[in-house]
Short mmCIF file of C-alpha atoms in Angstrom, two decimals:
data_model
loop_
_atom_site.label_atom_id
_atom_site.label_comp_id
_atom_site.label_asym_id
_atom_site.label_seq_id
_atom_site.Cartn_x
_atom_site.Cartn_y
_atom_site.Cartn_z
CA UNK A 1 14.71 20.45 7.51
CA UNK A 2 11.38 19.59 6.83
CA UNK A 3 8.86 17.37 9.21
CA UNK A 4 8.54 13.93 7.61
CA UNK A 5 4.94 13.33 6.40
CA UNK A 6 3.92 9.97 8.06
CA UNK A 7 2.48 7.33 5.72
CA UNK A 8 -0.28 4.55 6.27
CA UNK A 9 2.67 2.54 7.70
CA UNK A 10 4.39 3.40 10.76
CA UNK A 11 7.79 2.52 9.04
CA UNK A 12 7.68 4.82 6.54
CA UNK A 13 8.17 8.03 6.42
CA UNK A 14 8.40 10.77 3.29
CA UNK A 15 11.70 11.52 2.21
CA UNK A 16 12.19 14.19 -0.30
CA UNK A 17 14.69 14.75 -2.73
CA UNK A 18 14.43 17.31 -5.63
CA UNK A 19 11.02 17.74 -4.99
CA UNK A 20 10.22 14.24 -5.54
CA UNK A 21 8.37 12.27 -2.30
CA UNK A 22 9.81 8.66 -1.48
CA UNK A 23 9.36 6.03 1.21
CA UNK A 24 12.08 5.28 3.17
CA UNK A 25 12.15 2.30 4.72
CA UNK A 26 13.89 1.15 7.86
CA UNK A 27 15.73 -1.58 5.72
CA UNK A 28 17.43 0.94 3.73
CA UNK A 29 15.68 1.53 0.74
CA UNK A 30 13.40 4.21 -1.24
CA UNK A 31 10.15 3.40 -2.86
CA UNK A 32 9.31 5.81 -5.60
CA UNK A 33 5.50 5.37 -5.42
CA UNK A 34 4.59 7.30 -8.78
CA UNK A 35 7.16 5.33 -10.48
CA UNK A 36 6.26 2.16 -8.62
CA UNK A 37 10.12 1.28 -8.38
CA UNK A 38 11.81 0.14 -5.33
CA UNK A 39 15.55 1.80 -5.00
CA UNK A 40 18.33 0.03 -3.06
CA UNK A 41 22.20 0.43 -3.11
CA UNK A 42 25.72 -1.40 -2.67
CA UNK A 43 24.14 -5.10 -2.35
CA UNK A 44 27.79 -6.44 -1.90
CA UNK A 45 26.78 -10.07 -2.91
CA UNK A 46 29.61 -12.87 -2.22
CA UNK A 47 31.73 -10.03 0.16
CA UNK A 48 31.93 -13.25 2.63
CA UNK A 49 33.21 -15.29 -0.02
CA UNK A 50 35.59 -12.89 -1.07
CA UNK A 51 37.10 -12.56 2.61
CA UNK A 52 37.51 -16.66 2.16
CA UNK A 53 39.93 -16.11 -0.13
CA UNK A 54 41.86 -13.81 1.67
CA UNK A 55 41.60 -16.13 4.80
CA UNK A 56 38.95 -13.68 6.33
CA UNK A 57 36.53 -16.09 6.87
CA UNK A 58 32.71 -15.07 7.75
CA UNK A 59 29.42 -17.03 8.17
CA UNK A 60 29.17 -17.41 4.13
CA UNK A 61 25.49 -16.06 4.22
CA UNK A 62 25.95 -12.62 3.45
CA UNK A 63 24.47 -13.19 -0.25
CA UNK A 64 21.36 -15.25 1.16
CA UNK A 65 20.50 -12.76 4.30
CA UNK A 66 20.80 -9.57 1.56
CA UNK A 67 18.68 -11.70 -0.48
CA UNK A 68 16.12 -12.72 2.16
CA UNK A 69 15.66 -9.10 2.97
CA UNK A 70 15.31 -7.62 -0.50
CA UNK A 71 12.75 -10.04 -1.16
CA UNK A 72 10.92 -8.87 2.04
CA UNK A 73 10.84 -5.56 0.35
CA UNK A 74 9.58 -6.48 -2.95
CA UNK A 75 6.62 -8.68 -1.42
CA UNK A 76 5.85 -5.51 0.58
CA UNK A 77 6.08 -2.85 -1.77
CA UNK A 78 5.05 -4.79 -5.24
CA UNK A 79 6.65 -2.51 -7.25
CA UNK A 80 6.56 -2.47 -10.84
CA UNK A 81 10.38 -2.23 -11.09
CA UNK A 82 14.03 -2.28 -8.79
CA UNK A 83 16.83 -0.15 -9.15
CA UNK A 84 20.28 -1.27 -7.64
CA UNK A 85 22.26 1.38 -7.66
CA UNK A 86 25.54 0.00 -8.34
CA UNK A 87 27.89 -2.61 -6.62
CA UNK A 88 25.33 -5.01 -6.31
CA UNK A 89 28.26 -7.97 -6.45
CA UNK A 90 31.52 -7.46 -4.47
CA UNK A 91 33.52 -8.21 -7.59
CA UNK A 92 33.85 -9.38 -11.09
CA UNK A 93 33.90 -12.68 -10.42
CA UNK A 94 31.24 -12.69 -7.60
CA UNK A 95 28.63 -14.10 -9.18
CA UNK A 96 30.99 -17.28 -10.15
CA UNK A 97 31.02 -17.90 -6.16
CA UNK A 98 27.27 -18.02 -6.17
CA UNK A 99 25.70 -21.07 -4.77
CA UNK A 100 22.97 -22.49 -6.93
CA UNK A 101 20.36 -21.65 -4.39
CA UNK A 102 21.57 -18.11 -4.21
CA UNK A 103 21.43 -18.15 -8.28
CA UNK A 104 18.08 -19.22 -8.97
CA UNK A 105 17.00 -16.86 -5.96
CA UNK A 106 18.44 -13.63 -8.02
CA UNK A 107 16.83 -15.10 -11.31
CA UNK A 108 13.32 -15.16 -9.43
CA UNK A 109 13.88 -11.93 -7.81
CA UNK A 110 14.98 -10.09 -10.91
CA UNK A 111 11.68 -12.11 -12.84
CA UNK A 112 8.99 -10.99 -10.19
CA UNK A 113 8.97 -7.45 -11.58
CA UNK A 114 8.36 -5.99 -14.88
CA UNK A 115 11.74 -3.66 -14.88
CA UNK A 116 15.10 -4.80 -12.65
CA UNK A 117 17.55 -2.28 -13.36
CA UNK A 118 21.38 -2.78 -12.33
CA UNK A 119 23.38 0.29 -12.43
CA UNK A 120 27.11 -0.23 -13.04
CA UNK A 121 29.17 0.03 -10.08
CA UNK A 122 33.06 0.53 -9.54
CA UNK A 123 33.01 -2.96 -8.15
CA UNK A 124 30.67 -4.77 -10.99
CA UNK A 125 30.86 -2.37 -14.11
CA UNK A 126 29.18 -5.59 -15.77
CA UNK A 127 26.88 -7.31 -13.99
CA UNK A 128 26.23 -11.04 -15.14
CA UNK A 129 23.54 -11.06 -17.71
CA UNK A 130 22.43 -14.72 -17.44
CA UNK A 131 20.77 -13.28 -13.95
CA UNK A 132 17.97 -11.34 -15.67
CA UNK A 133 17.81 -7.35 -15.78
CA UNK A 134 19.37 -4.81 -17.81
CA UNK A 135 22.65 -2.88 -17.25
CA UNK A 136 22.47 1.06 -17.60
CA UNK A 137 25.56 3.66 -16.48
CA UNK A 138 22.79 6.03 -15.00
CA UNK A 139 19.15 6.06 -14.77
CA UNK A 140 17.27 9.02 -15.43
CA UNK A 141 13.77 9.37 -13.52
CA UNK A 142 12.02 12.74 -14.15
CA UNK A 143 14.18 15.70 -11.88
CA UNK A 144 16.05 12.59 -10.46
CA UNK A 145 19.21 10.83 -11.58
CA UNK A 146 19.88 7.39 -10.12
CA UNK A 147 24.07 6.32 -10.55
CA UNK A 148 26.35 4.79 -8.63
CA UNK A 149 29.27 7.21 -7.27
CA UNK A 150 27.84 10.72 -6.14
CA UNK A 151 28.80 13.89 -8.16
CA UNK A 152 31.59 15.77 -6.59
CA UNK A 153 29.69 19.32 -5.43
CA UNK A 154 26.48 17.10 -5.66
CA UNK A 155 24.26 17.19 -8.41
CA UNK A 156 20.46 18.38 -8.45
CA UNK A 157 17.98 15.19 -7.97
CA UNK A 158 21.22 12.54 -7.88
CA UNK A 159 20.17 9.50 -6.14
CA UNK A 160 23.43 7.49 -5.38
CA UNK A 161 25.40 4.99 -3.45
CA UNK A 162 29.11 3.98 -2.93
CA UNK A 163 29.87 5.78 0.18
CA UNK A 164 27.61 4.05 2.72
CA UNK A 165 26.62 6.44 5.13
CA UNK A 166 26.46 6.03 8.99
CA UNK A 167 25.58 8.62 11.43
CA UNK A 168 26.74 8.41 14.75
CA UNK A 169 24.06 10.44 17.62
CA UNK A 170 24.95 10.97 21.18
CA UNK A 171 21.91 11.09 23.59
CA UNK A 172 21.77 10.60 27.56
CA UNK A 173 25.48 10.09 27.79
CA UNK A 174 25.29 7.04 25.17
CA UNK A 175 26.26 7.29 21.33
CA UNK A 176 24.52 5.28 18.89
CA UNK A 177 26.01 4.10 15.47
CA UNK A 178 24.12 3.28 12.62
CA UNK A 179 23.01 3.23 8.78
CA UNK A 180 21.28 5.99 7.29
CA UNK A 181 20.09 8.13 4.28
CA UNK A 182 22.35 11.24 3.63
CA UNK A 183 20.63 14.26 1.89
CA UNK A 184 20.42 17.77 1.98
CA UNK A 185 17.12 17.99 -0.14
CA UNK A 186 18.60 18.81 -3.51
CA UNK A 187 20.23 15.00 -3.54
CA UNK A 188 20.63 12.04 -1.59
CA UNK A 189 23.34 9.19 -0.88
CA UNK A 190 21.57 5.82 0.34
CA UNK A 191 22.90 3.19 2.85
CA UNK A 192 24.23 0.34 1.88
CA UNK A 193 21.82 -2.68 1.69
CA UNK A 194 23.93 -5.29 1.95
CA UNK A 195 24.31 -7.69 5.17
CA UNK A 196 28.10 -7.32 4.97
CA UNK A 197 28.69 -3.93 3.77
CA UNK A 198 30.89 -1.33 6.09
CA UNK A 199 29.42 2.27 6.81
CA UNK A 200 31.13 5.74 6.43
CA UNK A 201 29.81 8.63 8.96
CA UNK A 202 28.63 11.70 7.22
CA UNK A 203 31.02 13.75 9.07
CA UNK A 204 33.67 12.93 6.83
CA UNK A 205 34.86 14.75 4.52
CA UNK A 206 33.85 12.93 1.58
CA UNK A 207 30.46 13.35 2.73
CA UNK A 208 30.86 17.37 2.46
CA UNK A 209 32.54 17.12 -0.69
CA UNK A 210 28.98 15.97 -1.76
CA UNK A 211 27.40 17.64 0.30
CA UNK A 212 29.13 20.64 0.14
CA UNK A 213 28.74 20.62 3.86
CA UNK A 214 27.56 18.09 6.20
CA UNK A 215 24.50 16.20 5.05
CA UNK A 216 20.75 15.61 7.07
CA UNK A 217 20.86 12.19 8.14
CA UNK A 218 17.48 9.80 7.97
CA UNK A 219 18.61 7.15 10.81
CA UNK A 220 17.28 3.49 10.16
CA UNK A 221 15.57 2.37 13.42
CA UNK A 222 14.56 -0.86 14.15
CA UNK A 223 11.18 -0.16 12.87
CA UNK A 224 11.27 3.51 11.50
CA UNK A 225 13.71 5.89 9.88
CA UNK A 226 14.72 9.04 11.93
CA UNK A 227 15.69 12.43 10.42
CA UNK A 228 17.88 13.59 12.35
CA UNK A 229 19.55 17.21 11.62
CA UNK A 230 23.30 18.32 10.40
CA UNK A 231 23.90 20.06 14.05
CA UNK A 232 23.25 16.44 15.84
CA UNK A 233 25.67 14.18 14.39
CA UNK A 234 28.70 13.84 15.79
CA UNK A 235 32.16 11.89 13.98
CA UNK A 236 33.66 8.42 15.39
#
């Protein structure tokens, strides 16, 4: 795998996919800088609400924290336009839980760019128009596709979501856990943004029916991302 190119920042480093250079950022998301768009996945809004109402019950500020940190993002990056790659609600009836507060949050979000862009998911095939944005089934973006559910085999340029990846990295007799970007080069799955969303290690085996193999993992640090190799990971 290649050496990541360091940016201006110290949190970013240059991930590539298809040939195509993009930030990735400790919080989980890629920043196409040519294309000025900001690329997230599996947002999970109102997951705390839906545990509610199966008597799970959760701090109910999953929707506000995913929020909070999105808009972190967008204030950093300024980007001309966001891509959600799919389940960015929990359910269809997710955005009916939303507080007001959280409502007129997702309304400014989705106004402060030119483009917002919410690709269907298996969990919110129709996301709520009244929030702003447009709804596409895929995204195409030069040699780079952007869906929700990764191609079986993998498909060249595919950027996509749905499986949450976590990598799991033993070091010094101590094994570390946590969210990552999963990519071989020729396409990429990316964590799951969401505050409440579960992860996936890339040594399962839906990973190398993707993958065809098991995938590089980029690790999100506290304050970088980490590529680490195939050979390093190690399952739950």
């Amino acid at each position: 795998m290649q050496a990541p190119a360091r940016t201006e920042s110290s949190q970013d480093v240059a991930l590539n996919v298809a040939g195509v250079d993009m930030l990735a950022d400790p919080a989980g998301a890629l920043f196409h800088e040519a294309a000025q768009m900001l690329i997230v996945a599996d947002l999970h809004l109102e997951k705390g609400s839906a545990f509610a109402q199966r008597a799970r019950m959760l701090p109910p500020f999953d929707t506000r924290e995913t929020l909070a940190r999105l808009d972190r993002l967008i204030r950093r990056y300024a980007p001309r336009a966001v891509a959600c790659l799919g389940d960015s609600f929990h359910d269809g009836q997710a955005a009916l839980r939303l507080d007001d507060a959280d409502r007129a949050e997702i309304g400014r979000l989705t106004g402060a760019v030119d483009d917002w862009i919410w690709v269907e998911g298996n969990h919110d095939p129709a996301p709520p128009v009244e929030l702003g944005g447009r709804t596409v089934a895929e995204l195409a973006l030069g040699p780079l596709v952007l869906r929700h559910i990764p191609t079986e085999g993998g498909a060249p340029g595919e950027l996509a979501g749905h499986l949450h990846p976590v990598a799991r990295v033993r070091a010094r007799g101590r094994a570390m856990r946590r969210r990552c970007f999963a990519t071989n080069g020729d396409h990429a799955v990316l964590p799951a943004f969401g505050a409440y969303a579960g992860g996936l290690n890339v040594c399962d085996a839906a990973f190398a029916r993707v993958f065809g193999g098991r995938p590089d993992a980029w690790i999100m640090g506290e304050s970088r991302v980490w590529p680490v190799t195939a050979g390093k990971l190690c399952g739950d």
